[in-house]
Tab-separated table of C-alpha atoms and ligand atoms in Angstrom:
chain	number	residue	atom	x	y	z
A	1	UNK	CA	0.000	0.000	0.000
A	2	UNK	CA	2.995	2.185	-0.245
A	3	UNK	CA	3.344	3.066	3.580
A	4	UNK	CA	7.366	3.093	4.702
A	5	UNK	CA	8.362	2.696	7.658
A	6	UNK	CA	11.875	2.861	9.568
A	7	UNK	CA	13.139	1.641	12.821
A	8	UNK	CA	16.748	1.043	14.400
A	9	UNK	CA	18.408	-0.052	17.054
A	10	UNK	CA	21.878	-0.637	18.377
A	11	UNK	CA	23.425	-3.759	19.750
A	12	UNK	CA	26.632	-3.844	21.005
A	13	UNK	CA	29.329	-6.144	19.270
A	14	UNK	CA	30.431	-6.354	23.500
A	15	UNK	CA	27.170	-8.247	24.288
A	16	UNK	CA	27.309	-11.524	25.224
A	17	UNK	CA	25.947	-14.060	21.935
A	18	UNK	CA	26.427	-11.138	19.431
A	19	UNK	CA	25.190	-12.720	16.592
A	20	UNK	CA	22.180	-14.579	18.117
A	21	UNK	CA	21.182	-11.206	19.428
A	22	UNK	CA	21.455	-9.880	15.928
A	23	UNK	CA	19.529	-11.815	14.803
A	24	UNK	CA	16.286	-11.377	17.374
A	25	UNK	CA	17.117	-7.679	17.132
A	26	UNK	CA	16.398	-7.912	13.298
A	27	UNK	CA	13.239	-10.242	13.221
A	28	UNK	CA	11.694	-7.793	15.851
A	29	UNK	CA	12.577	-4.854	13.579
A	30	UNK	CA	10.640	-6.643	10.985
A	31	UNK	CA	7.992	-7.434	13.282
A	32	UNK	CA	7.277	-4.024	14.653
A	33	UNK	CA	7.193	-2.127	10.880
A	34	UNK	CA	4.562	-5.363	9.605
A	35	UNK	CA	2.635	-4.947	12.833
A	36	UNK	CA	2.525	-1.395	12.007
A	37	UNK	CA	1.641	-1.888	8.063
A	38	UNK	CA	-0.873	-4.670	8.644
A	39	UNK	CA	-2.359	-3.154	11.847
A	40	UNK	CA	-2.158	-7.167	13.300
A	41	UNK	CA	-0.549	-7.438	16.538
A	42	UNK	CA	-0.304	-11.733	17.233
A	43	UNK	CA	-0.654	-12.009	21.065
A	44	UNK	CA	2.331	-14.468	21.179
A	45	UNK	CA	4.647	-12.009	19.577
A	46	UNK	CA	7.364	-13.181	17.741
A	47	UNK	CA	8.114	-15.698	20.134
A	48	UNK	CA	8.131	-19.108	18.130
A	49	UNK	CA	8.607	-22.634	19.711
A	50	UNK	CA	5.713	-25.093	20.818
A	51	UNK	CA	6.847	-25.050	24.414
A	52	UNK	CA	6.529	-21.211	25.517
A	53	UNK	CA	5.709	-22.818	29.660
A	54	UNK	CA	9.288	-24.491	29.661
A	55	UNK	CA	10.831	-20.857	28.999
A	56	UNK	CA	8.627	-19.529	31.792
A	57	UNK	CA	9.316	-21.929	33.820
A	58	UNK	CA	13.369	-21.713	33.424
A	59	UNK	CA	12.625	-18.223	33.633
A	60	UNK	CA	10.846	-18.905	37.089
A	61	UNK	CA	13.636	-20.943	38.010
A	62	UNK	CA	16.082	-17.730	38.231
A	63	UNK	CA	14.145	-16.221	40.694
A	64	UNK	CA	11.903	-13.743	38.015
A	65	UNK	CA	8.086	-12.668	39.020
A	66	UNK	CA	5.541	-13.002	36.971
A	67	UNK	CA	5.362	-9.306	35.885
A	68	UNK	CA	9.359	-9.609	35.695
A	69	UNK	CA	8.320	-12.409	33.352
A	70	UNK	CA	5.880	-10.587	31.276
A	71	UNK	CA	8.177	-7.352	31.208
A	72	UNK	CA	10.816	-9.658	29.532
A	73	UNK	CA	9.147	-11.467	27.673
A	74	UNK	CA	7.206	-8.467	26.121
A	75	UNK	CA	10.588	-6.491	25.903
A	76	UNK	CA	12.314	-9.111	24.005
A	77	UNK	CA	9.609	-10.709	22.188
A	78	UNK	CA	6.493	-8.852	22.010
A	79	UNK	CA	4.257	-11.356	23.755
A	80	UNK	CA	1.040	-9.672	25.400
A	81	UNK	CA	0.431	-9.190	28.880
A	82	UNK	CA	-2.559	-12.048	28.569
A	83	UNK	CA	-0.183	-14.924	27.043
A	84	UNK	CA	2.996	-14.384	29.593
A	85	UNK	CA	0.136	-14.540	32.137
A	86	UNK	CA	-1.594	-18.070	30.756
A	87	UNK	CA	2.065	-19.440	30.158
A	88	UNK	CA	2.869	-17.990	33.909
A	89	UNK	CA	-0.373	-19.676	35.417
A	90	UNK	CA	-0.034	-22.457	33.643
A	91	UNK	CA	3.767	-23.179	34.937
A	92	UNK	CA	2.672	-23.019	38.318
A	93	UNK	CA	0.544	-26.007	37.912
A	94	UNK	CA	2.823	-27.880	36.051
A	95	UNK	CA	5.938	-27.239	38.133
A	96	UNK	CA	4.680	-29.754	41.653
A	97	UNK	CA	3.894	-32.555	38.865
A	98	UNK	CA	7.308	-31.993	37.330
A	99	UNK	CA	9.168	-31.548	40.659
A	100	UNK	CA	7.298	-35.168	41.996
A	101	UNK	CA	8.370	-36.906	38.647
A	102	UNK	CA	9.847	-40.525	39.794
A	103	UNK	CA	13.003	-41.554	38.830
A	104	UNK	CA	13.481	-44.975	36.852
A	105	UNK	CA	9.817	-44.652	35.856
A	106	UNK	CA	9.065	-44.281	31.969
A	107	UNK	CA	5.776	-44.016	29.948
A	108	UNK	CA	4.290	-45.665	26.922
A	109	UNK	CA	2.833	-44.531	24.047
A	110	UNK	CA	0.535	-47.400	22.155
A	111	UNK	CA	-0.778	-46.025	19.090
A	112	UNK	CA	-3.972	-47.052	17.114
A	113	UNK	CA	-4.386	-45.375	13.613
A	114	UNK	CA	-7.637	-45.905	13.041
A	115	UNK	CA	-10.775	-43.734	13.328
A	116	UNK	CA	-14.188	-44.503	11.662
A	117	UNK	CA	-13.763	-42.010	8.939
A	118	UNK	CA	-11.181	-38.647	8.913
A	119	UNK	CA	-12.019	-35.159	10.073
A	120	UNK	CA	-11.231	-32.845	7.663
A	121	UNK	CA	-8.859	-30.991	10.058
A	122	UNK	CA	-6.841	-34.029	10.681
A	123	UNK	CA	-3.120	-34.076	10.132
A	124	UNK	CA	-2.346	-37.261	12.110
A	125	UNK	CA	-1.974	-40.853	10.606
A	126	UNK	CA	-5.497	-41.756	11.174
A	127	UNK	CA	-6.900	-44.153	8.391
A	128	UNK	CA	-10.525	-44.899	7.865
A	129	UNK	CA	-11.901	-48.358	9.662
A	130	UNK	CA	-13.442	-48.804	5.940
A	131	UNK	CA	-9.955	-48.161	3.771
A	132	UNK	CA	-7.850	-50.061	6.988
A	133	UNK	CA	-10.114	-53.127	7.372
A	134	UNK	CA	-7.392	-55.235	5.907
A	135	UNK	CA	-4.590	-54.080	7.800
A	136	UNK	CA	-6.178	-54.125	11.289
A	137	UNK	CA	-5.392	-58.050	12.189
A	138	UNK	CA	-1.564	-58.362	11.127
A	139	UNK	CA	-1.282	-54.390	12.471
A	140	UNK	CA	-2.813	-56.241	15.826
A	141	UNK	CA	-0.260	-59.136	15.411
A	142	UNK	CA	2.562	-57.024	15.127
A	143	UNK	CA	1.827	-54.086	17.630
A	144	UNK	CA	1.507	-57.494	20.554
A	145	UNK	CA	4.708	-58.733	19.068
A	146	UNK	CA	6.201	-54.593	19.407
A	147	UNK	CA	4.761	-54.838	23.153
A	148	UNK	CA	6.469	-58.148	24.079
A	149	UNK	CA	9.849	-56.857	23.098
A	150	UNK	CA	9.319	-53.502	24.722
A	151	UNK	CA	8.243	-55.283	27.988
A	152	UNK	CA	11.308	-57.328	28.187
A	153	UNK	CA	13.202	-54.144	27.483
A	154	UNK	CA	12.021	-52.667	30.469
A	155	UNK	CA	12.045	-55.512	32.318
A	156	UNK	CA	15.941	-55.354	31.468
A	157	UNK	CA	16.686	-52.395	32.454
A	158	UNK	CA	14.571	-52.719	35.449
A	159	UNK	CA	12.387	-49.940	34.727
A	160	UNK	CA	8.898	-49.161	35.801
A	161	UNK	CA	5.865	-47.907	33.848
A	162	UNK	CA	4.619	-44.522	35.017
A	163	UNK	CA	1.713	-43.845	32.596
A	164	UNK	CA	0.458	-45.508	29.689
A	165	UNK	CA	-1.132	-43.561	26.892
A	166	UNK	CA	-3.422	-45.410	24.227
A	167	UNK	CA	-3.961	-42.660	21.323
A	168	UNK	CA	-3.645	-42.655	17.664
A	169	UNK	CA	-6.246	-42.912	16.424
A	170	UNK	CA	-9.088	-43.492	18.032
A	171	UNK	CA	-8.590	-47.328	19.835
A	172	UNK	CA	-12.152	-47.576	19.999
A	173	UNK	CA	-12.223	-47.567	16.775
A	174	UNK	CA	-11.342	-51.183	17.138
A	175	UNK	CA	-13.735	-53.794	17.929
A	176	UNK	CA	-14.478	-55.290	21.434
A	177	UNK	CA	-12.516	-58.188	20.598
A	178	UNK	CA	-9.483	-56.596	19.237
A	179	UNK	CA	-9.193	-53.917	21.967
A	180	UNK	CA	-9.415	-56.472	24.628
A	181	UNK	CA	-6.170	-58.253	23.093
A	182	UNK	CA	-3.949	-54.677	23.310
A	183	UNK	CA	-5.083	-54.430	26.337
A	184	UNK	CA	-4.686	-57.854	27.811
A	185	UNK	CA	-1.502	-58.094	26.430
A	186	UNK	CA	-0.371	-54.713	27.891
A	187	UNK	CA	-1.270	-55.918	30.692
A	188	UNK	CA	0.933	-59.115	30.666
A	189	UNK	CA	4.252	-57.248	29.389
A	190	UNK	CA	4.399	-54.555	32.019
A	191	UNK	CA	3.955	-54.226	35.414
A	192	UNK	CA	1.207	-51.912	36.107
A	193	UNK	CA	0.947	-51.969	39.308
A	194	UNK	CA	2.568	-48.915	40.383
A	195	UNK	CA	1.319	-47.054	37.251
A	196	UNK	CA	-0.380	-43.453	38.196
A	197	UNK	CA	-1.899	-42.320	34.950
A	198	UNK	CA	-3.976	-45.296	32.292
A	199	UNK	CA	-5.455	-43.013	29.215
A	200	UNK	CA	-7.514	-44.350	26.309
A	201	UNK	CA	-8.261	-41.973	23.578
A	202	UNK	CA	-12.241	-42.562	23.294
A	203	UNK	CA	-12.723	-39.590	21.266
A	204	UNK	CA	-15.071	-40.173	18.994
A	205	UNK	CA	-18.458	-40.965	20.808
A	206	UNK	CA	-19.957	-42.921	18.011
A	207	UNK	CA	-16.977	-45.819	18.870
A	208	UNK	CA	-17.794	-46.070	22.782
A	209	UNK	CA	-19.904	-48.985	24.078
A	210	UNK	CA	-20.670	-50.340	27.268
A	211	UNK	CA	-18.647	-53.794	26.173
A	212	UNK	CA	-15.747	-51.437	25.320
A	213	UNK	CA	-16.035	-49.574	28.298
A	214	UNK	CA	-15.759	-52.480	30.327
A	215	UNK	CA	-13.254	-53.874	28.734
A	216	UNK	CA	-10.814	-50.655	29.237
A	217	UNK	CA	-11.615	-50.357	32.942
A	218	UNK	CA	-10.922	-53.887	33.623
A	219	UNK	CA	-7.832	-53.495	32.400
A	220	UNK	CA	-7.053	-50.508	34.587
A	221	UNK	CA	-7.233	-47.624	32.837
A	222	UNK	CA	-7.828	-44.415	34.735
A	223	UNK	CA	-8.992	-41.263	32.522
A	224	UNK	CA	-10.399	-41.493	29.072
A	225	UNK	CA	-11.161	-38.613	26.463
A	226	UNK	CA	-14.630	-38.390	24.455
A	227	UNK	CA	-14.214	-35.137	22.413
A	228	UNK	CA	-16.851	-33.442	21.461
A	229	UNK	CA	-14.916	-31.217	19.175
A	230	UNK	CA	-18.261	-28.972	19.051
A	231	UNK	CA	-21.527	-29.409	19.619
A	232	UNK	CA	-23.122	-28.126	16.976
A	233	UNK	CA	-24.373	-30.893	14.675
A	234	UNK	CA	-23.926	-28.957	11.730
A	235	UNK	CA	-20.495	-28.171	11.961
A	236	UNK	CA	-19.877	-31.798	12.770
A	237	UNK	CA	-21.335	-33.255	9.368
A	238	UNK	CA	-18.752	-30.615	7.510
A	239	UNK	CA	-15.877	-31.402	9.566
A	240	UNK	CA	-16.733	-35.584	8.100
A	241	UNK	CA	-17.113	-36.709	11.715
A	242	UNK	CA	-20.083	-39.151	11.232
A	243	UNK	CA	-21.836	-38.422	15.101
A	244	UNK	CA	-23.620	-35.702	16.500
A	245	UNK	CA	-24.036	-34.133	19.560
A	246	UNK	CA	-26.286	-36.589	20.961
A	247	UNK	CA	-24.207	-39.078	21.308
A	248	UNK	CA	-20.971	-37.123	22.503
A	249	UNK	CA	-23.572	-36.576	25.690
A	250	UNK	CA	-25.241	-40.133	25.894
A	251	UNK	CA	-21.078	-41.495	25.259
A	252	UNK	CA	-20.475	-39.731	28.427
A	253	UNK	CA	-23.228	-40.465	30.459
A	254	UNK	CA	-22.288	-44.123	29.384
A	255	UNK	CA	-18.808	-44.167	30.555
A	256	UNK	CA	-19.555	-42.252	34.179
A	257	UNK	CA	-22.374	-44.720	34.677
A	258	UNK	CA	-19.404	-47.037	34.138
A	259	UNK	CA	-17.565	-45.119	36.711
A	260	UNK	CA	-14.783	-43.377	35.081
A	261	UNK	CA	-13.692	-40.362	37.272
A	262	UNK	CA	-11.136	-38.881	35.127
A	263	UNK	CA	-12.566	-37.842	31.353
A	264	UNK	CA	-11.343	-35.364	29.592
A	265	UNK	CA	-13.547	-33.321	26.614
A	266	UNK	CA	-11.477	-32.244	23.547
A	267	UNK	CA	-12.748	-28.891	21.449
A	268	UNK	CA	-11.707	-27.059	18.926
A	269	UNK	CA	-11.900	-23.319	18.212
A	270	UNK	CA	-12.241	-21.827	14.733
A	271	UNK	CA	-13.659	-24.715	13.258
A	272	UNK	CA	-15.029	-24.334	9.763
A	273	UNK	CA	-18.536	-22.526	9.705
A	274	UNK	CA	-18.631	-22.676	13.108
A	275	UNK	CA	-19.347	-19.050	14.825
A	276	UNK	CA	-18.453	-17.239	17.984
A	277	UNK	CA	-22.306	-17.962	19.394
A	278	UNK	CA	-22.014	-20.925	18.699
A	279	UNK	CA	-18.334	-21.657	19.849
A	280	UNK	CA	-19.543	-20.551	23.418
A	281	UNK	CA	-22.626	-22.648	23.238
A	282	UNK	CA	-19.963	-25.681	23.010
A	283	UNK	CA	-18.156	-24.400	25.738
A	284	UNK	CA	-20.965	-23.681	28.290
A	285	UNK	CA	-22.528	-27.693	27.117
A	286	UNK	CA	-19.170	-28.870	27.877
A	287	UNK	CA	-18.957	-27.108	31.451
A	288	UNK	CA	-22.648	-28.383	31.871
A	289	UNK	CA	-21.175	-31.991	31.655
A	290	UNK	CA	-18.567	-31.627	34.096
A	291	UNK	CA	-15.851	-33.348	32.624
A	292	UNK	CA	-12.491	-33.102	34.611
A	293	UNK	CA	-10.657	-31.568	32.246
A	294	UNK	CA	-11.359	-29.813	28.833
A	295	UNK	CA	-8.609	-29.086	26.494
A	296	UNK	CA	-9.214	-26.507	23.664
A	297	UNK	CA	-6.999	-26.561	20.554
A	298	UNK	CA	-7.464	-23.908	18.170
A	299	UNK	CA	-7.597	-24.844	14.418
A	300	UNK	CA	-3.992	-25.958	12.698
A	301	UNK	CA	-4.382	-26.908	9.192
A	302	UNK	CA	-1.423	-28.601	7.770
A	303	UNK	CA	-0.884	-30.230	4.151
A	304	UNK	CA	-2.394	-33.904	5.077
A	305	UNK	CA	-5.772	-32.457	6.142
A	306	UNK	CA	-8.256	-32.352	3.663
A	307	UNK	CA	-9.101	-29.128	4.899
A	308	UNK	CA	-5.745	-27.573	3.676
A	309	UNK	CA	-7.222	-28.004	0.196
A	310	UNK	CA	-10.318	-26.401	0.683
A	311	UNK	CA	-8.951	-23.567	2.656
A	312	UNK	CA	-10.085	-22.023	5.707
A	313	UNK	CA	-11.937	-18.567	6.128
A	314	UNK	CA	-12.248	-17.423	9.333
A	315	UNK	CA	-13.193	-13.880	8.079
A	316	UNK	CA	-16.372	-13.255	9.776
A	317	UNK	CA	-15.480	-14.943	13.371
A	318	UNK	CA	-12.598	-14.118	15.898
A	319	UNK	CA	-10.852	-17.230	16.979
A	320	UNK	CA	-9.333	-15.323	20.005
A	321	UNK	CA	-12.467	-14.071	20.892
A	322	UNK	CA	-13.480	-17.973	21.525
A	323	UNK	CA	-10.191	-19.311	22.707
A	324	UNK	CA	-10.353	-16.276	25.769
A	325	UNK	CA	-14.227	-17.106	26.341
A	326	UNK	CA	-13.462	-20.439	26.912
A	327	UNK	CA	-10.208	-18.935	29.228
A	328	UNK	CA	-12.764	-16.655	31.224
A	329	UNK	CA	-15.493	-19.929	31.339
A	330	UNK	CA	-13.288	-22.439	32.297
A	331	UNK	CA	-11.668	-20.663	35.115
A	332	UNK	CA	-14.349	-19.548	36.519
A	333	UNK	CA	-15.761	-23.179	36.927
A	334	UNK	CA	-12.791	-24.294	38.552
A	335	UNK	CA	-10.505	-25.705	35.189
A	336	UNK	CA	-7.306	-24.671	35.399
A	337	UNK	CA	-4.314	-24.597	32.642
A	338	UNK	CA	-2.099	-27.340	33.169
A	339	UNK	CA	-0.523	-27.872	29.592
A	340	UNK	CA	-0.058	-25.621	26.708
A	341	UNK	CA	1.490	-25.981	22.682
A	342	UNK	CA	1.944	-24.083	20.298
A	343	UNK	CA	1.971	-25.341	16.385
A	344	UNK	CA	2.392	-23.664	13.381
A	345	UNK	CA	-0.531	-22.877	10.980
A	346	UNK	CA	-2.563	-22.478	13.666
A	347	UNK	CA	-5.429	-20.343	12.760
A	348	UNK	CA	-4.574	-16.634	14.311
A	349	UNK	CA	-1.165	-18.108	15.789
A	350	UNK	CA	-3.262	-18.908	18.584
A	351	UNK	CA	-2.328	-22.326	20.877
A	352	UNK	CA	-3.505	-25.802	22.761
A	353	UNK	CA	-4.387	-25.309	26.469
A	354	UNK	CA	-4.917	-28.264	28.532
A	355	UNK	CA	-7.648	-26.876	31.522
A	356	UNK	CA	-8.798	-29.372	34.188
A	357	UNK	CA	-10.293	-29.559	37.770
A	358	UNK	CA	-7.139	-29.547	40.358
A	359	UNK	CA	-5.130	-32.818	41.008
A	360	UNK	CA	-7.025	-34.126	37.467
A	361	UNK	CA	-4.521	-33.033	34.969
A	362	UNK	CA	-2.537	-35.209	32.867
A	363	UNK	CA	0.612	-36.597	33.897
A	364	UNK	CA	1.627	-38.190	30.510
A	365	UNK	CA	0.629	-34.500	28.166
A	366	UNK	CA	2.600	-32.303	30.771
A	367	UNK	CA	5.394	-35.292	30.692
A	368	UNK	CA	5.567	-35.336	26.630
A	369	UNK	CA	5.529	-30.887	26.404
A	370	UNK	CA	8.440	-31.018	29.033
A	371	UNK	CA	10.318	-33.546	27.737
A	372	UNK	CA	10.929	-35.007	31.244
A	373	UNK	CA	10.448	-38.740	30.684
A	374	UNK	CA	11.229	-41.182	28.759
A	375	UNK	CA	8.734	-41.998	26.748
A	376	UNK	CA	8.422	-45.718	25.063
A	377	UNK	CA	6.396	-45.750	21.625
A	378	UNK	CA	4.835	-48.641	20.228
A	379	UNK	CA	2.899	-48.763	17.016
A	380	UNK	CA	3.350	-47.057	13.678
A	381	UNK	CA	3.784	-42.983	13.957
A	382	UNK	CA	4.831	-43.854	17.684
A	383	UNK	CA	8.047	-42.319	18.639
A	384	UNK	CA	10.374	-43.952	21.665
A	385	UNK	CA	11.789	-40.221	23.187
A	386	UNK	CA	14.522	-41.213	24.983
A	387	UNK	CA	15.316	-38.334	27.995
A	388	UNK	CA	18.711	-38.732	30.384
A	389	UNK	CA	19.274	-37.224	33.976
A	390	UNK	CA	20.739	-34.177	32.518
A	391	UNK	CA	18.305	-33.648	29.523
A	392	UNK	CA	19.561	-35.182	26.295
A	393	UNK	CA	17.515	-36.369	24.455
A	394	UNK	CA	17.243	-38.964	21.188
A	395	UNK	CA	14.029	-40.042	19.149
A	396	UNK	CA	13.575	-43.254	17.717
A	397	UNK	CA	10.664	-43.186	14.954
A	398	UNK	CA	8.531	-46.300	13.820
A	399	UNK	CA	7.321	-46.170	10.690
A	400	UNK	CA	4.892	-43.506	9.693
A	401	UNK	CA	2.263	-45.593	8.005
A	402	UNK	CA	0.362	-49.308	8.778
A	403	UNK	CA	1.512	-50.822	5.776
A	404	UNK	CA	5.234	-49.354	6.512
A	405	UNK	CA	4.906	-50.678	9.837
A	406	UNK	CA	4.153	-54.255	8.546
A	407	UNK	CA	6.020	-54.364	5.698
A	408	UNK	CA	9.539	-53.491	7.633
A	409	UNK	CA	8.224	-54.824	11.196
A	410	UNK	CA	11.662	-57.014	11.438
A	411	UNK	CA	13.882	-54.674	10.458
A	412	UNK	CA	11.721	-52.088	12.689
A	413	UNK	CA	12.523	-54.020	16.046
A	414	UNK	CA	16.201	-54.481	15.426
A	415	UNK	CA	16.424	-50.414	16.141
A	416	UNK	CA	15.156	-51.355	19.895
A	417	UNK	CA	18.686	-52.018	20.302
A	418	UNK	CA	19.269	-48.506	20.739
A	419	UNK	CA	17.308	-48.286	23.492
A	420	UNK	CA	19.336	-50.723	25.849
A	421	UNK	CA	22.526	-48.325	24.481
A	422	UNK	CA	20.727	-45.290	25.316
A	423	UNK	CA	20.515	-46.531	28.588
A	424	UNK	CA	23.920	-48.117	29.083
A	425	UNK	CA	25.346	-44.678	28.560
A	426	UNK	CA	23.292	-42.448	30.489
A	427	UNK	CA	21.753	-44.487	33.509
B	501	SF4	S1	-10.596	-38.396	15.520
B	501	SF4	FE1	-8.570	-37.459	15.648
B	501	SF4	S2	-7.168	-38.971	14.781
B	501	SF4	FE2	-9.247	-39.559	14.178
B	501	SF4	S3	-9.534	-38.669	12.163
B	501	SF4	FE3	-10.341	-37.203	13.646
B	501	SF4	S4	-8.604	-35.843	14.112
B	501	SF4	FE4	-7.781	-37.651	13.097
């Protein structure tokens, strides 16, 4: 539009990391003359990571308050007032869970790629029950096998499982039967019993029966999620989630009758042709339910969703304007924030908060932000993060995709090696 604008500054070549400093001097030069020519002012700044809590919290752990927090973190990065205060809050949750972590304790990650169709929005592995059909028994076959060897790894090593997470995917996706083998064999290659956190991903509501239900809580596990995502059936059917409202509530009602005490209620803001009325309608049925925690993720569109095709237009709502309604809601019914991400594409650079009722938050999703644990994958898309006393940390991917998974299985399991060697040099 032809506006100009100039700004300057000075750094020292004296200071300490001259070039880094450069560098952040620079981007928030740019920053400050786009801000200016676009009139858009992104509440997190220029501050980029997914973890903006860990940089609180080390900042915490110098001995800053939270408005010598906020001043720095505005100074340097331009983050608002309101997001240094939800990272600061948030931190202060987190920090007794992360203090009380155990040591020789690790957690596993058992991953399920299948959902009964795919949301537009998703980015994640997920396949279809209907285009997966094929692959579910030898996937089955394979992920036992994957459990066996893990068990005896930790058995090795003389570890002990701290939380187990099954996610994917939606697990319940599978069929009574099939579940009940993961599960039962789970249960026979680790020892559970001093376990303080079981999840099952039970998000979609249309996959949730009383069999199923029964079958998860005889095997122990403690909090599941059944995610409404919104209720408002009509964003629903253009998201491709084949369920509506309905049975997000009767799913629920199910699984407390059952007696789960910990569930936690997924949503997402900025949701195509969803509005802000109707955004806060989600949010007030969801509070209405009294779930124990409710985590809302704003809207991140990456290249493997569908959606990314189509586009999104968020023109005539304001994302922010839901994500700090359901900030002001949630507090004031007693959910706190406990866990927080960031990604990018996320519509309005906005991020994930994880909000629950206190002592209800999730060990394993503050765990896997903080990188504080090791965390044992199993599956295909599952990732073994390997974490040592003093922080290091090394990754060893499965295979992206089911058929991968299958296909190199063998070859797969002869990187568990690395594992034991991890642990040889660092334990
Ligand atoms: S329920 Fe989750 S994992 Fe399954 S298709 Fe939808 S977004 Fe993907």
């Amino acid at each position: 539009n032809g506006k100009t604008f100039r700004k300057s500054a000075h750094i020292s070549n004296n200071c300490e990391n001259y070039r880094n400093s450069c560098e952040l001097e620079l981007c928030r030069l740019i920053y400050i003359c786009l801000e200016k020519i676009t009139g858009i002012s992104p509440e997190w700044g220029l501050l980029t990571g997914i973890r903006p809590v860990k940089r609180v919290s080390a900042l915490m752990d110098k001995g800053m308050t939270e408005s010598e927090i906020s001043q720095f973190l505005y100074e340097k990065y331009n983050v608002s007032r309101k997001k240094s205060m939800l990272a600061f809050k948030t931190a202060v949750v987190q920090r007794p869970i992360i203090k009380n972590i155990r040591k020789n304790y690790v957690s596993l990650y058992i991953s399920v790629p299948f959902c009964p169709t795919r949301c537009s929005y998703c980015s994640f592995v997920s396949h279809s029950m209907t285009s997966a059909s094929k692959l579910i028994p030898d996937y089955i076959r394979l992920l036992c096998r994957e459990l066996e060897i893990l068990g005896d790894i930790v058995k090795n090593l003389d570890l002990k499982i701290d939380t187990v997470y099954f996610g994917g995917g939606t697990p319940t996706s599978l069929n009574p039967a099939q579940l009940e083998i993961l599960m039962k064999k789970t249960y026979e290659c680790f020892n559970l019993s001093e376990i303080r956190e079981y999840n099952i991903e039970a998000g979609r509501p249309d996959t949730i029966t009383q069999q199923k239900l029964d079958t998860i809580k005889k095997f122990g596990a403690t909090r599941i999620s059944i995610n409404p995502q919104t209720f408002n059936d009509d964003v629903l059917k253009i998201i491709g989630r084949h369920h509506n409202s309905k049975q997000t509530v009767n799913a629920f009602r199910l699984a407390r009758k059952c007696g789960f005490e910990n569930i936690n209620m997924d949503i997402i803001a900025g949701l195509p042709s969803d509005t802000n009325e109707s955004f806060h309608k989600t949010i007030d049925k969801a509070v209405c339910l009294d779930p124990d925690s409710i985590t809302v993720h704003t809207l991140t569109v990456k290249r493997s969703a569908s959606l990314y095709q189509d586009g999104i237009n968020t023109d005539n709502v304001s994302v922010s304007e839901m994500t700090d309604y359901a900030y002001n809601t949630l507090l004031k019914n007693n959910y706190y924030p406990y866990y927080l991400y960031r990604q990018k594409n996320t519509v309005e650079n906005l991020e994930n908060i994880g909000y629950a009722r206190k002592n209800k938050e999730s060990l394993y999703n503050i765990y896997i932000m903080d990188e504080i644990q090791t965390i044992l994958g199993a599956g295909c898309a599952a990732s073994t993060k390997l974490v040592s006393p003093d922080g290091k940390i090394k990754r060893v991917h499965n295979y992206k995709f089911p058929y991968e998974y299958i296909k190199n299985f063998d070859e797969l399991m002869k990187k568990k090696s690395e594992i034991m060697d991890f642990y040889k040099q660092f334990f």
